[in-house]
CSV table of C-alpha atoms and ligand atoms in Angstrom, one decimal:
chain,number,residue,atom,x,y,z
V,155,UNK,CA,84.7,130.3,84.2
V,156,UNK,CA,85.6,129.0,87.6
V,157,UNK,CA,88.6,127.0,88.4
V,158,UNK,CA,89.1,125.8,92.2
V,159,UNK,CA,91.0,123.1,94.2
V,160,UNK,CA,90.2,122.2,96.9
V,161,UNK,CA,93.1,120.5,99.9
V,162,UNK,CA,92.7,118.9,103.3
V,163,UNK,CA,93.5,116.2,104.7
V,164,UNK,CA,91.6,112.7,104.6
V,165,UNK,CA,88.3,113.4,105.7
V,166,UNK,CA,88.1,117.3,106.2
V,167,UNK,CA,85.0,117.1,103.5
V,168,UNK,CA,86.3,117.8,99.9
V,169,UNK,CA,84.0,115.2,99.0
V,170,UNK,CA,80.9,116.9,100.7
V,171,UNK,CA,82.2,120.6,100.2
V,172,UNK,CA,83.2,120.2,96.6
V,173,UNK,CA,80.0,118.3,95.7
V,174,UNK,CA,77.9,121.5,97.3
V,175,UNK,CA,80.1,123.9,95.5
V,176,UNK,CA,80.1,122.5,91.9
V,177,UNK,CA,76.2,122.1,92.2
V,178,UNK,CA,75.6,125.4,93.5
V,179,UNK,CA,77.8,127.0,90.5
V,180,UNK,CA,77.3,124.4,87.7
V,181,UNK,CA,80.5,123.3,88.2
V,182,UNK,CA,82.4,120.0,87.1
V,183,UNK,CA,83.4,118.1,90.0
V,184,UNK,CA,86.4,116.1,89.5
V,185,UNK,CA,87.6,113.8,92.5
V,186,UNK,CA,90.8,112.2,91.4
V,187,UNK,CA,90.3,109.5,94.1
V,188,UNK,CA,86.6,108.5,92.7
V,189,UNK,CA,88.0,107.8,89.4
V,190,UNK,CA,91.0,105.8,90.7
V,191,UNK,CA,87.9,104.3,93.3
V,192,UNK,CA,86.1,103.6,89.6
V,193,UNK,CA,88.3,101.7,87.9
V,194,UNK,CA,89.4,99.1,91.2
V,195,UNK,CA,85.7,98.9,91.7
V,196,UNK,CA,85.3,98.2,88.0
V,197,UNK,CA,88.8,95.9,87.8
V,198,UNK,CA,90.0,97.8,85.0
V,199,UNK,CA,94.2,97.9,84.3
V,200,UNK,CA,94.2,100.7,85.9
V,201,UNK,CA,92.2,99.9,88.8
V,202,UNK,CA,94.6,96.3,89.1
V,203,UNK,CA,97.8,98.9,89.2
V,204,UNK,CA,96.3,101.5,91.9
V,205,UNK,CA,94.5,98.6,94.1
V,206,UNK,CA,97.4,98.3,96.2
V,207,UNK,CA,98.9,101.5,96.7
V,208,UNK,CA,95.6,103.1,97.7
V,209,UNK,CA,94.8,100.5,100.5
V,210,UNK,CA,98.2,101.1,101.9
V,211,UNK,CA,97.0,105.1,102.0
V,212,UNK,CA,100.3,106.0,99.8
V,213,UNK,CA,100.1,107.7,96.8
V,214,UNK,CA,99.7,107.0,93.4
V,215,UNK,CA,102.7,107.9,91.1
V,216,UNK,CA,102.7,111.2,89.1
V,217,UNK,CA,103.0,110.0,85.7
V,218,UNK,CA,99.7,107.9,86.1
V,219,UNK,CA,98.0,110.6,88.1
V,220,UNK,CA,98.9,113.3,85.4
V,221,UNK,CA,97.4,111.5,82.6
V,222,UNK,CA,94.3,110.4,84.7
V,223,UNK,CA,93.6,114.3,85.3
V,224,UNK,CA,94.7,115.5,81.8
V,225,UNK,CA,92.6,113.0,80.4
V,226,UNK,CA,89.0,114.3,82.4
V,227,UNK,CA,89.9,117.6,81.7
V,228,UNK,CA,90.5,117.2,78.5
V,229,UNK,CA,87.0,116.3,78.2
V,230,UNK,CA,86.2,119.8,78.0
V,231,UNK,CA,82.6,119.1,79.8
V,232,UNK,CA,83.3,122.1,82.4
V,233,UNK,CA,81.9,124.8,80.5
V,234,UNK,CA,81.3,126.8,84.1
V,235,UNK,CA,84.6,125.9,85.2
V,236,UNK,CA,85.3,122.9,87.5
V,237,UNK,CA,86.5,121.9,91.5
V,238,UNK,CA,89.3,119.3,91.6
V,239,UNK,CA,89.8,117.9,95.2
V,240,UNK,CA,92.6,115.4,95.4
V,241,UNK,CA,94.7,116.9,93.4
V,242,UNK,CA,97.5,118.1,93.2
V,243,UNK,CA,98.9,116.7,95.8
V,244,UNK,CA,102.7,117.2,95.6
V,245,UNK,CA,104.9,119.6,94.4
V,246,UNK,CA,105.2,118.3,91.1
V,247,UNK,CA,101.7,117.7,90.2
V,248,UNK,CA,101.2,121.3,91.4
V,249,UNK,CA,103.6,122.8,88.8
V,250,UNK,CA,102.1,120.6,85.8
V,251,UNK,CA,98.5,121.8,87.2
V,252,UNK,CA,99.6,125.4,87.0
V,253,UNK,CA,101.3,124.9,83.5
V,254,UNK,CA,98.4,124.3,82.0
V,255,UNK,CA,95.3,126.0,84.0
V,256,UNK,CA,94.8,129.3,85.9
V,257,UNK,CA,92.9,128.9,88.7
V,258,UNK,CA,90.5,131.2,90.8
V,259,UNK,CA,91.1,130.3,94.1
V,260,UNK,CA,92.5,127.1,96.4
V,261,UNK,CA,90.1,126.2,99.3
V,262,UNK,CA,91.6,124.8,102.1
V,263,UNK,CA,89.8,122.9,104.5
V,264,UNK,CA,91.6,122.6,107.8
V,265,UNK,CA,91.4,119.8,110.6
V,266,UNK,CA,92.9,118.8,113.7
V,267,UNK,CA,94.7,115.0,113.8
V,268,UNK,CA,92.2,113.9,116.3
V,269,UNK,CA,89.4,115.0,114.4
V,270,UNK,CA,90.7,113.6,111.2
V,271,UNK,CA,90.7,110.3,113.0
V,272,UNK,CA,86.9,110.2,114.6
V,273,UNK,CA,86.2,110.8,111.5
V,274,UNK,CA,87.7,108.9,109.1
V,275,UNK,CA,87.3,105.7,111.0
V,276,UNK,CA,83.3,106.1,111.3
V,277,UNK,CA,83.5,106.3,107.5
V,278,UNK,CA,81.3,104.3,105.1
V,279,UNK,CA,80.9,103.9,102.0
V,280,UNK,CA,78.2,102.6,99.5
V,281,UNK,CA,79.5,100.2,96.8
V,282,UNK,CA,76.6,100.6,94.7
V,283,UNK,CA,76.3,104.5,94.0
V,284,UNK,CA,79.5,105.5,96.2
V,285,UNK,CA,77.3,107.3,98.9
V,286,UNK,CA,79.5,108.5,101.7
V,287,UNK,CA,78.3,108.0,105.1
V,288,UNK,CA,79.5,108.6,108.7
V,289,UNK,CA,78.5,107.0,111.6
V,290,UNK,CA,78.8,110.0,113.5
V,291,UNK,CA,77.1,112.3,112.1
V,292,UNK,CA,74.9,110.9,109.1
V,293,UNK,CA,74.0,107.1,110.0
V,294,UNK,CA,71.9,105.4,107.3
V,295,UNK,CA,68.2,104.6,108.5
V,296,UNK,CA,69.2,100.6,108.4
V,297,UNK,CA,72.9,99.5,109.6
V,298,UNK,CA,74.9,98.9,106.4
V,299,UNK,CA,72.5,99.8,103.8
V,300,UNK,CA,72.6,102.7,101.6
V,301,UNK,CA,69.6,104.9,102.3
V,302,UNK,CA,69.4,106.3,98.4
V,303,UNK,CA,70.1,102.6,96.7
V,304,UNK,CA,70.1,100.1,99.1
V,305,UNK,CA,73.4,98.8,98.4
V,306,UNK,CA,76.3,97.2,101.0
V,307,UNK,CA,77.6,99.5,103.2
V,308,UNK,CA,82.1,99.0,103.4
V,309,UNK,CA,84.4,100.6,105.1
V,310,UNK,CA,86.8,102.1,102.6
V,311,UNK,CA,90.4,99.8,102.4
V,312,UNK,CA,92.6,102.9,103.2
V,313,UNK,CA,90.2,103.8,106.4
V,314,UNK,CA,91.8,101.7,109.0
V,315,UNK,CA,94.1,103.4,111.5
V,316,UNK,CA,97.3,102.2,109.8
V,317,UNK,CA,96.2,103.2,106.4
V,318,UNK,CA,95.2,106.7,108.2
V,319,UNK,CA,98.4,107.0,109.8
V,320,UNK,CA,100.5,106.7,106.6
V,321,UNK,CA,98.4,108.5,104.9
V,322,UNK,CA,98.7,111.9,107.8
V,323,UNK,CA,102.3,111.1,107.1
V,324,UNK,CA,101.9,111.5,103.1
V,325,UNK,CA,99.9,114.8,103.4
V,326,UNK,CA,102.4,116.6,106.1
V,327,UNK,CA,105.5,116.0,104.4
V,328,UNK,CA,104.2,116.2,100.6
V,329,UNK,CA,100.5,117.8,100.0
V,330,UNK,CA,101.5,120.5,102.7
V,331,UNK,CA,104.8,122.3,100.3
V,332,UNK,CA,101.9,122.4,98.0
V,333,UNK,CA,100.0,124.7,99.9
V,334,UNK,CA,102.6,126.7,100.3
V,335,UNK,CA,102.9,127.0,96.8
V,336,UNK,CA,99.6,128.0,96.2
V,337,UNK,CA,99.9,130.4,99.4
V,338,UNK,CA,102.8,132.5,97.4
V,339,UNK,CA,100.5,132.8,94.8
V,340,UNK,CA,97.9,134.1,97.3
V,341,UNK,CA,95.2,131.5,96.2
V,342,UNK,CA,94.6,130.1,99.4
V,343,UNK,CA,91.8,130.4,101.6
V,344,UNK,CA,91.5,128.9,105.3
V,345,UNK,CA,88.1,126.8,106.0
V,346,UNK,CA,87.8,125.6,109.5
V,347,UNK,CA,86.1,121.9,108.4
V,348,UNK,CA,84.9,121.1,111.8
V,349,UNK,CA,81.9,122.9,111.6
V,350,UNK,CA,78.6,121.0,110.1
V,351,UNK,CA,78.9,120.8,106.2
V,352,UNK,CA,76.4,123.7,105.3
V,353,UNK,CA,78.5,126.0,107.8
V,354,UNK,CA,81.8,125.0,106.3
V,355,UNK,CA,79.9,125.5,102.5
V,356,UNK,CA,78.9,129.4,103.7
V,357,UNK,CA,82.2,130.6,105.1
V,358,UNK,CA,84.3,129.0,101.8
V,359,UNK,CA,81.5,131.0,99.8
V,360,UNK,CA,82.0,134.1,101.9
V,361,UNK,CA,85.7,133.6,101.9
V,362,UNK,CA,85.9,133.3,97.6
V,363,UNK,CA,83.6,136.2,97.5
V,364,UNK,CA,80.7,133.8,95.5
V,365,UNK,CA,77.4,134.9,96.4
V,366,UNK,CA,74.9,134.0,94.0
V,367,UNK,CA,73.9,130.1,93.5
Q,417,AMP,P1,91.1,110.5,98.2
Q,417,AMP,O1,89.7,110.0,97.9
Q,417,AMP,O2,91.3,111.9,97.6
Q,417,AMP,O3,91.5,110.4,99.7
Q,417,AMP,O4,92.1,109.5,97.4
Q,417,AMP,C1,92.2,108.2,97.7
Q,417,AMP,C2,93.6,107.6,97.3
Q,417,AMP,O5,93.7,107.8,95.8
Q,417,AMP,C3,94.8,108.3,97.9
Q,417,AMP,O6,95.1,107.8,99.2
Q,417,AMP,C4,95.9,107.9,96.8
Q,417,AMP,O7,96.3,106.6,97.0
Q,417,AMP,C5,95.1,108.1,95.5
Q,417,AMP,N1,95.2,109.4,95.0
Q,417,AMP,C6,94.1,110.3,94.9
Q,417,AMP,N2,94.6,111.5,94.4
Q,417,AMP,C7,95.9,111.4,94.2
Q,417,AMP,C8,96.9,112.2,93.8
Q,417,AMP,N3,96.7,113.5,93.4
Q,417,AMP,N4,98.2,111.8,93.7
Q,417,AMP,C9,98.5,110.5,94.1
Q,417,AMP,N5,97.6,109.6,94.6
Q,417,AMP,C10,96.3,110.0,94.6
């Protein structure tokens, strides 16, 4: 069994990275902000109560993240273990995390501001399958169409530069403690995200000591 997290800020790649990690290993991967994307997408209660906060880039309260992640973990699908990115991503969702779940290692994915901003606002986003594209790096054949489904290409609601600049703020002054955290516990390892995503994948697998797929 194989519990990770992983951290970084907006657009370091725990999409990407945790996807590659949890197929390689047969993990779950849970991604805190594609369920909240789910339900706003989907106009459930939920989604009406989260719609706001997350275009504004702040964060969702505690209580309603808690029970979101209790809930899919509950769900006891994760017979391999699982990767959580997103979460937790304060102090106090790191203690009820740790209450409850021992986990094997925390991979942090480092990026510099300026890189974080390229980045993030050459984002796209599928709204049919929730294909993740960057303009940068991975454009889609056709301009705003979604090379696996075909669907509308967006731009997510919390990618524009104000969105991005509250949520920098957010991640510095509350998702960093939590690192710290996880660093006294010597969970952490340190993934430069700027290389290309299968670079980024080997070093976090060299780095956790995982070598077989
Ligand atoms: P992400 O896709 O991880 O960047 O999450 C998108 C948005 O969902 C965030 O900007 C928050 O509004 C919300 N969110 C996701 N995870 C959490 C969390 N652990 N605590 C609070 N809000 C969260």
């Amino acid at each position: 069994m194989r519990k990770y997290v992983v951290m970084g800020v907006q657009g370091s790649g725990k999409g990407t990275q945790s996807g590659l990690l949890s197929k390689a290993f047969d993990l779950v991967h849970i991604s805190v902000g594609d369920i909240f994307r789910w339900h706003v997408q989907h106009h459930t209660k939920l989604g009406a109560q989260v719609r706001r906060i997350m275009a504004a880039g702040e964060l969702v309260g505690d209580d309603l993240v808690e029970a979101v992640v209790g809930d899919r973990l509950r769900m006891h699908d994760w017979n391999y273990g699982f990767v959580i990115d997103g979460f937790p991503r304060n102090g106090r969702q790191a203690e009820f995390f740790l209450e409850s779940y021992d986990i094997d290692g925390v991979i942090h994915l480092d990026l510099p501001d300026e890189e974080v901003r390229r980045r993030v606002l050459n984002r796209r986003l599928c709204t049919r399958c929730g294909m993740d594209y960057n303009l940068i790096a991975d454009r889609p054949e056709v301009e705003g169409r979604c090379d696996v489904c075909g669907g509308d290409l967006v731009t997510r609601a919390d990618d524009t530069p104000e969105a991005l600049a509250a949520r920098l703020r957010e991640y510095r002054s509350k998702t960093r403690p939590v690192l710290d955290i996880f660093r006294r516990k010597e969970y952490v390892v340190n993934v430069d995200a700027r290389p290309d995503p299968d670079t980024v994948q080997r070093e976090i697998r060299k780095q956790l000591g995982l070598t077989s797929g």
